[in-house]
Coordinates of C-alpha atoms and ligand atoms in Angstrom, one line a residue:
X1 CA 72.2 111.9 126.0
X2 CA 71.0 108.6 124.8
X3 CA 73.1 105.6 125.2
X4 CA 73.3 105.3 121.4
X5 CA 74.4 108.6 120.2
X6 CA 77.3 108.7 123.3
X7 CA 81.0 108.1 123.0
X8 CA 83.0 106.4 125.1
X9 CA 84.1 109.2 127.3
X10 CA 80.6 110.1 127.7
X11 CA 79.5 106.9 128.3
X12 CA 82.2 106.4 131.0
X13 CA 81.2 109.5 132.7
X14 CA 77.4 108.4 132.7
X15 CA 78.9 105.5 134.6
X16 CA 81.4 107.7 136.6
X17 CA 78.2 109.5 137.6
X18 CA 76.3 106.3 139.1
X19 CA 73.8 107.3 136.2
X20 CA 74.0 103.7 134.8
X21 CA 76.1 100.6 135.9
X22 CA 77.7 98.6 133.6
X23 CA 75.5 95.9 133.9
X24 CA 73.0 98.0 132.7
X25 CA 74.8 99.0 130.0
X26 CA 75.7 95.5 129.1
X27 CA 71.9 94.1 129.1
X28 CA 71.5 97.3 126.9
X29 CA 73.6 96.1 124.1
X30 CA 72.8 92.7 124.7
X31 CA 69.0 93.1 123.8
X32 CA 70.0 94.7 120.8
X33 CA 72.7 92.1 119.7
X34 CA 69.9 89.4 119.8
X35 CA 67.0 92.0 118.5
X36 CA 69.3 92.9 115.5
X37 CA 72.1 90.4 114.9
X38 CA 69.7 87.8 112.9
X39 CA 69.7 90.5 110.2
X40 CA 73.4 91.7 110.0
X41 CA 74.7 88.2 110.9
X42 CA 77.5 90.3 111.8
X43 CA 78.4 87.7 115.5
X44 CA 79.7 84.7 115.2
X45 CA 79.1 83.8 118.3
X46 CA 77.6 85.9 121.3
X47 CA 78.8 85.6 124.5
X48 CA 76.4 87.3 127.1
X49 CA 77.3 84.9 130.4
X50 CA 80.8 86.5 129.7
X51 CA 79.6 89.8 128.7
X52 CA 77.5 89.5 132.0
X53 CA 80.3 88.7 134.5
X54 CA 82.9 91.3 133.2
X55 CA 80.3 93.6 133.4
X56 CA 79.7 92.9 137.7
X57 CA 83.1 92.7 138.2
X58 CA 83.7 96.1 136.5
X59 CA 80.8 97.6 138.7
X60 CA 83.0 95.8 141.7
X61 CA 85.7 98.3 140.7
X62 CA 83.9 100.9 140.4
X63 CA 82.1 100.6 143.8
X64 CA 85.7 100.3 145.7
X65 CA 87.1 103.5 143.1
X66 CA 89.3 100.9 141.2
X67 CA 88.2 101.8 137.7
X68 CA 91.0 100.5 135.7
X69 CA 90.7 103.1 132.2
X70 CA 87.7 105.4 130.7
X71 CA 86.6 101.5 128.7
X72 CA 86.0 100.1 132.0
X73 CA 82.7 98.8 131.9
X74 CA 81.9 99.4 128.3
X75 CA 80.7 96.5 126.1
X76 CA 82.9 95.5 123.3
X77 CA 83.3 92.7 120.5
X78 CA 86.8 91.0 119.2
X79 CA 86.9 90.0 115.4
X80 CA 86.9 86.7 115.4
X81 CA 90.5 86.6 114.6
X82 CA 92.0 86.9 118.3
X83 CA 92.4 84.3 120.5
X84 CA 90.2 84.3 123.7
X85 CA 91.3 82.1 126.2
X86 CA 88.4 79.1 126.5
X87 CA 86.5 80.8 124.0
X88 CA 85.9 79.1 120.4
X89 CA 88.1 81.6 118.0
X90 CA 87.2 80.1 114.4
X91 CA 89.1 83.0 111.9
X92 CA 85.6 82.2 110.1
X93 CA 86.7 78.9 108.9
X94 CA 85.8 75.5 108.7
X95 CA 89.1 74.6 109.8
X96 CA 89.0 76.3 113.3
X97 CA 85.3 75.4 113.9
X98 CA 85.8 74.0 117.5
X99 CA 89.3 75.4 117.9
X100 CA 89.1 76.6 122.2
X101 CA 92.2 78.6 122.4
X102 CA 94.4 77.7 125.9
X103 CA 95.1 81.3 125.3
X104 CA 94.4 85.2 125.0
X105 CA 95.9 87.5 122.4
X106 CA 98.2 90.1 124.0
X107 CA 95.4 92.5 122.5
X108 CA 92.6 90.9 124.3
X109 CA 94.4 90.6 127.6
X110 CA 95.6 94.4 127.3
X111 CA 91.9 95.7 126.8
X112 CA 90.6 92.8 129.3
X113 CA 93.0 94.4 132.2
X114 CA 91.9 97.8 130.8
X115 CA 88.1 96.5 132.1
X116 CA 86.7 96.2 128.7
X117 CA 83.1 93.7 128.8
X118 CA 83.2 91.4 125.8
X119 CA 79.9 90.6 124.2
X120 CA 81.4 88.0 121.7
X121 CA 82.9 87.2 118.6
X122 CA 82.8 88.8 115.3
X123 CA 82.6 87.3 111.8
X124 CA 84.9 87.8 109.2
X125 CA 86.4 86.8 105.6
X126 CA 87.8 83.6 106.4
X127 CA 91.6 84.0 107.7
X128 CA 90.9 87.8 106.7
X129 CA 91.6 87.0 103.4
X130 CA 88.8 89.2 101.5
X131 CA 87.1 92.8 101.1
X132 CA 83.5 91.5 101.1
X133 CA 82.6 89.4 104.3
X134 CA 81.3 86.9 101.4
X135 CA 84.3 84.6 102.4
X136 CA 83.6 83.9 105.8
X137 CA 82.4 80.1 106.4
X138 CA 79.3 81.2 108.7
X139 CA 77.6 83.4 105.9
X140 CA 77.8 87.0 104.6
X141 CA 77.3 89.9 106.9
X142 CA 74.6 92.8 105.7
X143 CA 75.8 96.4 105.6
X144 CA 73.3 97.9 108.1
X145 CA 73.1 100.8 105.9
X146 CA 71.7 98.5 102.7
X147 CA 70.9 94.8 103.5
X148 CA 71.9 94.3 99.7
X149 CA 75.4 95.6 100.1
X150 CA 78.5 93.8 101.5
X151 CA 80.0 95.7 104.9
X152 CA 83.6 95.3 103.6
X153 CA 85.9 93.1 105.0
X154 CA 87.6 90.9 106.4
X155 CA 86.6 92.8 109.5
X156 CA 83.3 93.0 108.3
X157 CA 81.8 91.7 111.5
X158 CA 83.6 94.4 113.4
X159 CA 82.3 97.4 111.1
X160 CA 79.1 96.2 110.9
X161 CA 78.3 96.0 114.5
X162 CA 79.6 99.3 115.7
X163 CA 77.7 101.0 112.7
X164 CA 74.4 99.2 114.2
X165 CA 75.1 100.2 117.5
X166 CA 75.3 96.8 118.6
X167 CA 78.0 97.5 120.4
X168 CA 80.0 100.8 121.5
X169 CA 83.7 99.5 119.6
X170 CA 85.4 96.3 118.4
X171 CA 88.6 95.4 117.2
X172 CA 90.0 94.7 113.8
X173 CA 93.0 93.5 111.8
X174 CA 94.4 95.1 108.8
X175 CA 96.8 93.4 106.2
X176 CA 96.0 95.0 103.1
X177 CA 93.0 97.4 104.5
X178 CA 90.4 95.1 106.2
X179 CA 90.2 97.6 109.1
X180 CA 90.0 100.6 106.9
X181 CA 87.7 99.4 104.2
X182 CA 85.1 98.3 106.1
X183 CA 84.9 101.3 108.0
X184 CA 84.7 103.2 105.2
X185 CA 81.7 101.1 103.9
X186 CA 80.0 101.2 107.2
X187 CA 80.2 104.7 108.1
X188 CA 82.3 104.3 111.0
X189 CA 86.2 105.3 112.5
X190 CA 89.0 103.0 112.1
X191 CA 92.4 103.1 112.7
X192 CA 95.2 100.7 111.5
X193 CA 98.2 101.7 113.7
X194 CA 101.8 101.4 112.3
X195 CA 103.5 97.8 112.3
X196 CA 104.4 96.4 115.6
X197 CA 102.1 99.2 117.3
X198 CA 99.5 96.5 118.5
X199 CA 101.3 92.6 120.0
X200 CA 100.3 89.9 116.8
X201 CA 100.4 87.1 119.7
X202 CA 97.9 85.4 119.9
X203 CA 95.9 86.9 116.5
X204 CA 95.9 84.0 114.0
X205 CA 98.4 85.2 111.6
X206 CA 97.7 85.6 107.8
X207 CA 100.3 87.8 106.2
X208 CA 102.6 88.5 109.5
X209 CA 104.7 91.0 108.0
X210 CA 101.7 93.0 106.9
X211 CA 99.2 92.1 110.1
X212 CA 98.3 94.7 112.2
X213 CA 95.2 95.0 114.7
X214 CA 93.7 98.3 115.4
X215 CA 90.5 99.6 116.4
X216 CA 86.8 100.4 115.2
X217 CA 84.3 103.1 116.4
X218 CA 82.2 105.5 115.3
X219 CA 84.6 108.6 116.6
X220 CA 88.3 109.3 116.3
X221 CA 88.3 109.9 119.7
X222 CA 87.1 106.7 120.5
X223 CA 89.5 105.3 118.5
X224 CA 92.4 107.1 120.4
X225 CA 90.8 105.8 124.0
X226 CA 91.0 102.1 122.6
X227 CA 94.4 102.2 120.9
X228 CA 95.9 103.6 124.5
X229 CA 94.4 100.3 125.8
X230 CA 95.2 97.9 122.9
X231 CA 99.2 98.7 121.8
X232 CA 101.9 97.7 124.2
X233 CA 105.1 96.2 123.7
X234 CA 105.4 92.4 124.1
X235 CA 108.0 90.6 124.2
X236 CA 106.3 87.5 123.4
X237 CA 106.1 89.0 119.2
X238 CA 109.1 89.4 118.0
X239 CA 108.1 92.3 115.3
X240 CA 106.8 94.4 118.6
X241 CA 108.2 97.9 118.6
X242 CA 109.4 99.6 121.4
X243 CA 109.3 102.9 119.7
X244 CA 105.6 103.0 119.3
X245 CA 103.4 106.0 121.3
X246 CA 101.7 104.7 124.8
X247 CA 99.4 107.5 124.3
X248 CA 97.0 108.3 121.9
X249 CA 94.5 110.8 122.5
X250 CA 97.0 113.8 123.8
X251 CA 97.0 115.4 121.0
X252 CA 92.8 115.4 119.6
X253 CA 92.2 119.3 120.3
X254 CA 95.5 120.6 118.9
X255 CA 95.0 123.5 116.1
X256 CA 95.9 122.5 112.9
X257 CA 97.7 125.3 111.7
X258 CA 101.2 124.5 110.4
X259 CA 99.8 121.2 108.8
X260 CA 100.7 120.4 105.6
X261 CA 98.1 117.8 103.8
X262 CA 99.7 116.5 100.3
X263 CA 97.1 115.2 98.1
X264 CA 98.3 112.8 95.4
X265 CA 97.5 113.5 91.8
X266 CA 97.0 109.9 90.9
X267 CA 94.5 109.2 94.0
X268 CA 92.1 111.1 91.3
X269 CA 92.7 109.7 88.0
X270 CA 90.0 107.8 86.9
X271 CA 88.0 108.0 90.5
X272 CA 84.3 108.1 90.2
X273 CA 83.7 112.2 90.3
X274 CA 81.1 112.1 93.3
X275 CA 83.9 110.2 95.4
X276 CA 86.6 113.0 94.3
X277 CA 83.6 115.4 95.1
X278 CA 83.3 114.0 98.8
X279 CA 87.3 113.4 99.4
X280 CA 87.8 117.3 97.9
X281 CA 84.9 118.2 100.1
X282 CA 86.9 116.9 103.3
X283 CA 90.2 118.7 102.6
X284 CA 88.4 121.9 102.3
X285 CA 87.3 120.9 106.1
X286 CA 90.9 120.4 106.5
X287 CA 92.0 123.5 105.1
X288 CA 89.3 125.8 106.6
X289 CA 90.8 124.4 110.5
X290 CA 93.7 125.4 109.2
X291 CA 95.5 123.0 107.6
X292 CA 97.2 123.8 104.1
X293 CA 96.6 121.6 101.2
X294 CA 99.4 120.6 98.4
X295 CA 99.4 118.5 95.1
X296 CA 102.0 115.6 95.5
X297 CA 103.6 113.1 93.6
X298 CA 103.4 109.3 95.3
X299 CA 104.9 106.6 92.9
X300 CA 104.4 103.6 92.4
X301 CA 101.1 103.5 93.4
X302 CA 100.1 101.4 90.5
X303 CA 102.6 98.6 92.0
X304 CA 101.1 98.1 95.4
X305 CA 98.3 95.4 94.2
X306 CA 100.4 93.9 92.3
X307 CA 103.3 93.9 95.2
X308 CA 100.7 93.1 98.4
X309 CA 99.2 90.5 97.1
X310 CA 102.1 88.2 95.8
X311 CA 103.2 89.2 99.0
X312 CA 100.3 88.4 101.0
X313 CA 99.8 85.2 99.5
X314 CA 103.2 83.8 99.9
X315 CA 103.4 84.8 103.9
X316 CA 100.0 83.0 104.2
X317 CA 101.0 79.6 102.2
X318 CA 103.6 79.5 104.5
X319 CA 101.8 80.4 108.2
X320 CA 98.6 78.3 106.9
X321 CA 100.3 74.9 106.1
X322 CA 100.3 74.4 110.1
X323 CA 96.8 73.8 109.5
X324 CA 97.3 70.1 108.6
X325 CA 94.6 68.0 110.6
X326 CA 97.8 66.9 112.9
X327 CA 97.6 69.0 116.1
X328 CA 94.8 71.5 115.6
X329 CA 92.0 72.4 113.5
X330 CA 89.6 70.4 111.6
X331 CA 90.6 66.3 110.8
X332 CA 88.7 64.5 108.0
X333 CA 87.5 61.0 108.9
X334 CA 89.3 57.6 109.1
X335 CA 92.6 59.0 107.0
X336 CA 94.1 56.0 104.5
X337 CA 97.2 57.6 105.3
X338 CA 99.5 60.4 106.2
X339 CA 99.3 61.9 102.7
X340 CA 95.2 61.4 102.9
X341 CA 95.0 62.9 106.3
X342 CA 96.7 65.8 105.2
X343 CA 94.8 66.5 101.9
X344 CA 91.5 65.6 102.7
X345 CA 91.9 67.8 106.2
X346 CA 92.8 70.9 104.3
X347 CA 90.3 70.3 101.3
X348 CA 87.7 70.2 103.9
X349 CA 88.8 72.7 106.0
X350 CA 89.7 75.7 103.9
X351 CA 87.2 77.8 101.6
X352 CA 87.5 78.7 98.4
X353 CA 89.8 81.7 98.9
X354 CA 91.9 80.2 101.1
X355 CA 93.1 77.8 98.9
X356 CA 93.1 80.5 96.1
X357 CA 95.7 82.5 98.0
X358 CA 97.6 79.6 99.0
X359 CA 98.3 78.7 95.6
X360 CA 99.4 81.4 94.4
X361 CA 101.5 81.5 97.5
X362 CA 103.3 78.0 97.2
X363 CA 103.6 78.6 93.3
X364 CA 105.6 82.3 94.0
X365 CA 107.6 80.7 96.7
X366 CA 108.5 77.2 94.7
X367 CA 111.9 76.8 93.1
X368 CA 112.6 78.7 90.3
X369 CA 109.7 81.7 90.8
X370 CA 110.9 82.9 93.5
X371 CA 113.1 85.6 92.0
X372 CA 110.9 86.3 89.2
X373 CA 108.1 86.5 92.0
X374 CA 108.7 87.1 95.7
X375 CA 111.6 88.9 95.2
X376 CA 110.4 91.6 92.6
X377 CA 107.3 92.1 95.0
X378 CA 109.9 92.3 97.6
X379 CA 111.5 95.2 95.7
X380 CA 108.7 96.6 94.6
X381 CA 107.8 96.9 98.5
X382 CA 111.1 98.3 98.8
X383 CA 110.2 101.4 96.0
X384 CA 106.9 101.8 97.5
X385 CA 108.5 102.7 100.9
X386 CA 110.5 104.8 99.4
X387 CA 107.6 107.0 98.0
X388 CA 106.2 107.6 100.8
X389 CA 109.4 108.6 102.7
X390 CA 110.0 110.9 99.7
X391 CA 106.4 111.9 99.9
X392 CA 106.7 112.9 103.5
X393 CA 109.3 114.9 102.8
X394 CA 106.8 117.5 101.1
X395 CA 104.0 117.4 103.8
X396 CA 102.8 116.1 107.1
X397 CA 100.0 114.0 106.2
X398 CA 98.8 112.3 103.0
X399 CA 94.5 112.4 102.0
X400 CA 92.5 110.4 99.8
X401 CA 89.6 107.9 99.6
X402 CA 90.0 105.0 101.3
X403 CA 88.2 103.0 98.5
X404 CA 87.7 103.7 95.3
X405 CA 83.6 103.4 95.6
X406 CA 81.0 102.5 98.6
X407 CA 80.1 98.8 99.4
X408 CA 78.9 97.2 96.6
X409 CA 75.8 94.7 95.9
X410 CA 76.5 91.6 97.9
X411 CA 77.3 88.6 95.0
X412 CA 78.4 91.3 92.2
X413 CA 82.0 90.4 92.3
X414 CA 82.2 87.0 93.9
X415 CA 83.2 85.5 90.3
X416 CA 85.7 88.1 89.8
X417 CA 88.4 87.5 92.2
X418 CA 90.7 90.3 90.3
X419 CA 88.2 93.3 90.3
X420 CA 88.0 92.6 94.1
X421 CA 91.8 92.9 94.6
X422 CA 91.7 96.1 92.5
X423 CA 89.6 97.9 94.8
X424 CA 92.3 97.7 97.7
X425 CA 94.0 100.5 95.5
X426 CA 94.4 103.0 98.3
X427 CA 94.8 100.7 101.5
X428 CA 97.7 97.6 100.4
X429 CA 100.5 100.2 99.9
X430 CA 100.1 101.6 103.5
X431 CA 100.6 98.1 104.8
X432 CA 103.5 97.4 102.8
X433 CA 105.1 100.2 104.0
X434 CA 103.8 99.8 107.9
X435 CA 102.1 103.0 108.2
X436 CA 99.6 104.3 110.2
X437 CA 96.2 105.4 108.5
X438 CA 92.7 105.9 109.3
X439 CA 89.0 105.7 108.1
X440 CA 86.7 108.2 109.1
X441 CA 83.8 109.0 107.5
X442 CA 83.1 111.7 105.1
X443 CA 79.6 111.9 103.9
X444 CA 77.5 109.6 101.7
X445 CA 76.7 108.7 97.5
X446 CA 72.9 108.1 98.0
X447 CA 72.3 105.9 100.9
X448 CA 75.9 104.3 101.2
X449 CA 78.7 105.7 103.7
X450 CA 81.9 107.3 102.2
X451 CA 85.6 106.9 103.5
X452 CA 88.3 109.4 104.0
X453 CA 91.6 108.0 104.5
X454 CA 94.6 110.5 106.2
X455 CA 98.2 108.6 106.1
X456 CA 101.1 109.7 108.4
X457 CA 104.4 108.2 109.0
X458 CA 105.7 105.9 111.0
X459 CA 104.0 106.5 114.9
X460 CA 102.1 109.6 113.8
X461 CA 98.7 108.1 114.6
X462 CA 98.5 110.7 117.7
X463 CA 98.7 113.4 114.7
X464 CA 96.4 111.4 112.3
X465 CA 93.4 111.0 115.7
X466 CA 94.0 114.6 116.2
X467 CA 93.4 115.6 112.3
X468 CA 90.0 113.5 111.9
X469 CA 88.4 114.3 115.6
X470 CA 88.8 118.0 114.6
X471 CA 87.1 117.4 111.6
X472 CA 84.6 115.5 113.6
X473 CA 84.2 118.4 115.8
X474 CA 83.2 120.4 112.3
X475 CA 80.9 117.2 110.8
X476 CA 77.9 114.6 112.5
X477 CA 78.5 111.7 109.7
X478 CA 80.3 109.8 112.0
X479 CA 77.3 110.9 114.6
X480 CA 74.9 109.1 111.7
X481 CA 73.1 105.6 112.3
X482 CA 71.6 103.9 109.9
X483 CA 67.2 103.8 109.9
X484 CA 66.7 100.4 110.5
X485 CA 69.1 100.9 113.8
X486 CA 68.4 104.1 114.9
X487 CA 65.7 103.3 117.5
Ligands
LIG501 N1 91.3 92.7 101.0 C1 92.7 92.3 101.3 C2 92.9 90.8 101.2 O1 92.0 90.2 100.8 C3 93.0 92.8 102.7 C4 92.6 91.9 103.8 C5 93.1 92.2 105.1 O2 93.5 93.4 105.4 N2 93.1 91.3 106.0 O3 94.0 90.3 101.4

């Protein structure tokens, strides 16, 4: 089996079996990170010295029988969103250009300990504020399936590289869909756990009642190995659950007979008839393992964008105004005074969107908005919920695209902030409601990857993993790797 086409338990067994050592594996990845990342400008920084030593002391383990998990010894990436102790961590911006956290996010330490080999850092939409990669301050990233088209974002990085093979996995975050999206747009597996499933410490907040880090790989079951590693409970974030599952990958082989899939109407109105073809195309996967498929009612759907991203905005003005040139992050030169130092340090320091979202932010939160603003998003959040509790009452699991077309042309909607927003449709209402969902893929309009995206209530993700591996056991497009990669 060749090291591109294996998953992480095969890879882990090719290591079990003395077949490879990890820092084989490692130097493997490496070569192609540096023969393949000047196209997809997908790293924002490469770290091989690190990648290098984890990688040795992984085979340490190995030699005394101390392997610590099956990702021991299997190169990795981090979006460039979570803090890596002594390692620049920049959220793509201008603002956290030099930033060298003291620090590693709870996420980072939990996959570290599980013996994961870090290769480096992965670019972004600046502060994860985007659906295009176009936002991020180090340059757009290419969709390795079409050089012209936008990977998704903001983990656009993360998507990018594991569909390039660049590296086995990496991790994402997901606010409003920026794990699922990008997945969906690079033909690859991701997974955004329910709230509090995965520690936010040390992950540089945006929206934190909506943040939630998850993972990225080409195969469900991948995604189940890495989850096991990445959620914990932590004391050190508050919004930790100690409900969520430890275990991820106990239920992949289960049968799905007994499953009820609902399929909302109004997933379908107005969708592009080859993406309905693809999504309809999936369920009859579903329903031939033996799932059973139902029309359902969700309302409010047409209120999530609307909801998330007043939402969204106001949580960010308020976690981004420590960002003032003061203790951290980028300081303009020789301030006249306070009031200079602080608008001249976040004029330079923030992009476009950024500022854009803050805005809006400070203006829904100000005196006088706020009840016409926050709090009718805030109630509209509420309703939201509601439908999908209502929902669930009907059937197990809810199925529909995960966007409402493939990646589009990179520049085509950089003027048009709004028809952006409108095409997280099908992902901002799962955060607003903290549900689990996942990404997988689920075939292709021309050349361009299409997304699937399965829902579940709260801390079903065992159930959602099992649902897409078995149809991953029944399709290869998550087995699929783009031409220009392949070799
Ligand atoms: N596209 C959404 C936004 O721009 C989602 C981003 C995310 O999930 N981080 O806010």
């Amino acid at each position: 089996m060749s090291i591109l086409h294996s998953s992480i338990r095969e890879l882990a067994a090719q290591l079990a079996n003395k077949q490879l050592s990890s820092l084989e594996l490692t130097e493997h990845y490496l070569q192609r990170i540096e023969a393949h990342n000047p196209q997809l400008n997908a790293y924002i920084r490469i770290t091989a010295e690190q990648a290098r030593a984890d990688a040795q002391a992984s085979d340490a383990r190995r030699a005394k029988g101390e392997i610590r998990s099956p990702l021991d010894g299997i190169p990795m990436a981090h979006k460039d969103l979570f803090c890596t102790a002594g390692i620049t961590t920049t959220a793509a911006s201008k603002m956290l250009e030099n930033f060298v956290p003291p620090h590693s996010a709870t996420i980072a330490e939990n996959l570290a300990q599980a013996g994961a080999v870090m290769t480096g850092k992965l670019s972004m939409d600046e502060f994860a504020m985007g659906s295009s990669n176009e936002r991020s301050a180090f340059g757009v990233v290419h969709n390795p399936w079409d050089s012209k088209a936008v990977p998704g974002g903001s983990s656009g990085g993360s998507a990018a590289t594991v569909a390039a093979r660049l590296v086995p996995y990496s991790t994402g975050s997901d606010t409003g869909g920026s794990i699922r999206q990008p997945a969906a747009y690079c033909g690859v597996t991701g997974i955004k756990p329910t709230y509090g499933t995965c520690s936010r410490w040390g992950m540089i907040a945006y929206a934190s009642s909506l943040d939630q880090a998850g993972p990225i790989a080409p195969s469900a079951e991948d995604c189940a190995l890495i989850l096991n590693a990445m959620a914990s409970f932590d004391p050190k974030d508050s919004t930790s659950s100690q409900d969520t599952l430890r275990v991820f990958d106990n239920l992949l082989n289960q049968p799905l007979n007994g499953v009820t899939i609902g399929i909302p109407r109004i997933y379908f109105q107005g969708l592009d008839s080859q993406m309905a073809d693809n999504i309809m195309a999936a369920a009859k996967v579903y329903e031939s393992l033996g799932a059973t498929l139902t029309d359902i009612e969700l309302q409010n759907t047409d209120i999530a964008i609307a909801s998330y991203y007043l939402i969204a905005s106001a949580e960010a003005s308020s976690n981004l105004a420590r960002y003032d040139g003061v203790r951290y992050g980028h300081r303009c030169e020789n301030p006249d005074n306070l009031q200079d130092l602080y608008r001249r340090s976040r004029s330079e320091g923030f992009g476009e969107e950024v500022k854009r979202r803050i805005l809006i932010g400070t203006y829904a939160l100000s005196a006088g908005y706020y009840d016409a603003y926050y709090e009718q998003a805030r109630r509209a959040r509420r309703a939201i919920l509601n439908s999908f509790t209502a929902a669930f009452t009907e059937c197990d699991l809810i199925l529909g695209p995960t966007t409402p077309s493939p990646a589009f042309a990179i520049g085509s909607q950089t003027d048009d902030p709004v028809a952006m927003f409108l095409g997280d449709l099908y992902t901002v209402a799962i955060n607003l409601a903290g549900l689990p969902a996942i990404s997988h893929p689920a075939g292709f309009i021309q050349h361009l990857p299409v997304g699937c995206q399965l829902i579940g209530p709260h801390f079903s993700e065992a159930r959602l993993l099992n649902l897409a591996h078995r149809f991953q056991q029944e399709s290869d497009y998550h087995r699929q790797i783009p031409a220009a990669y392949a070799a």
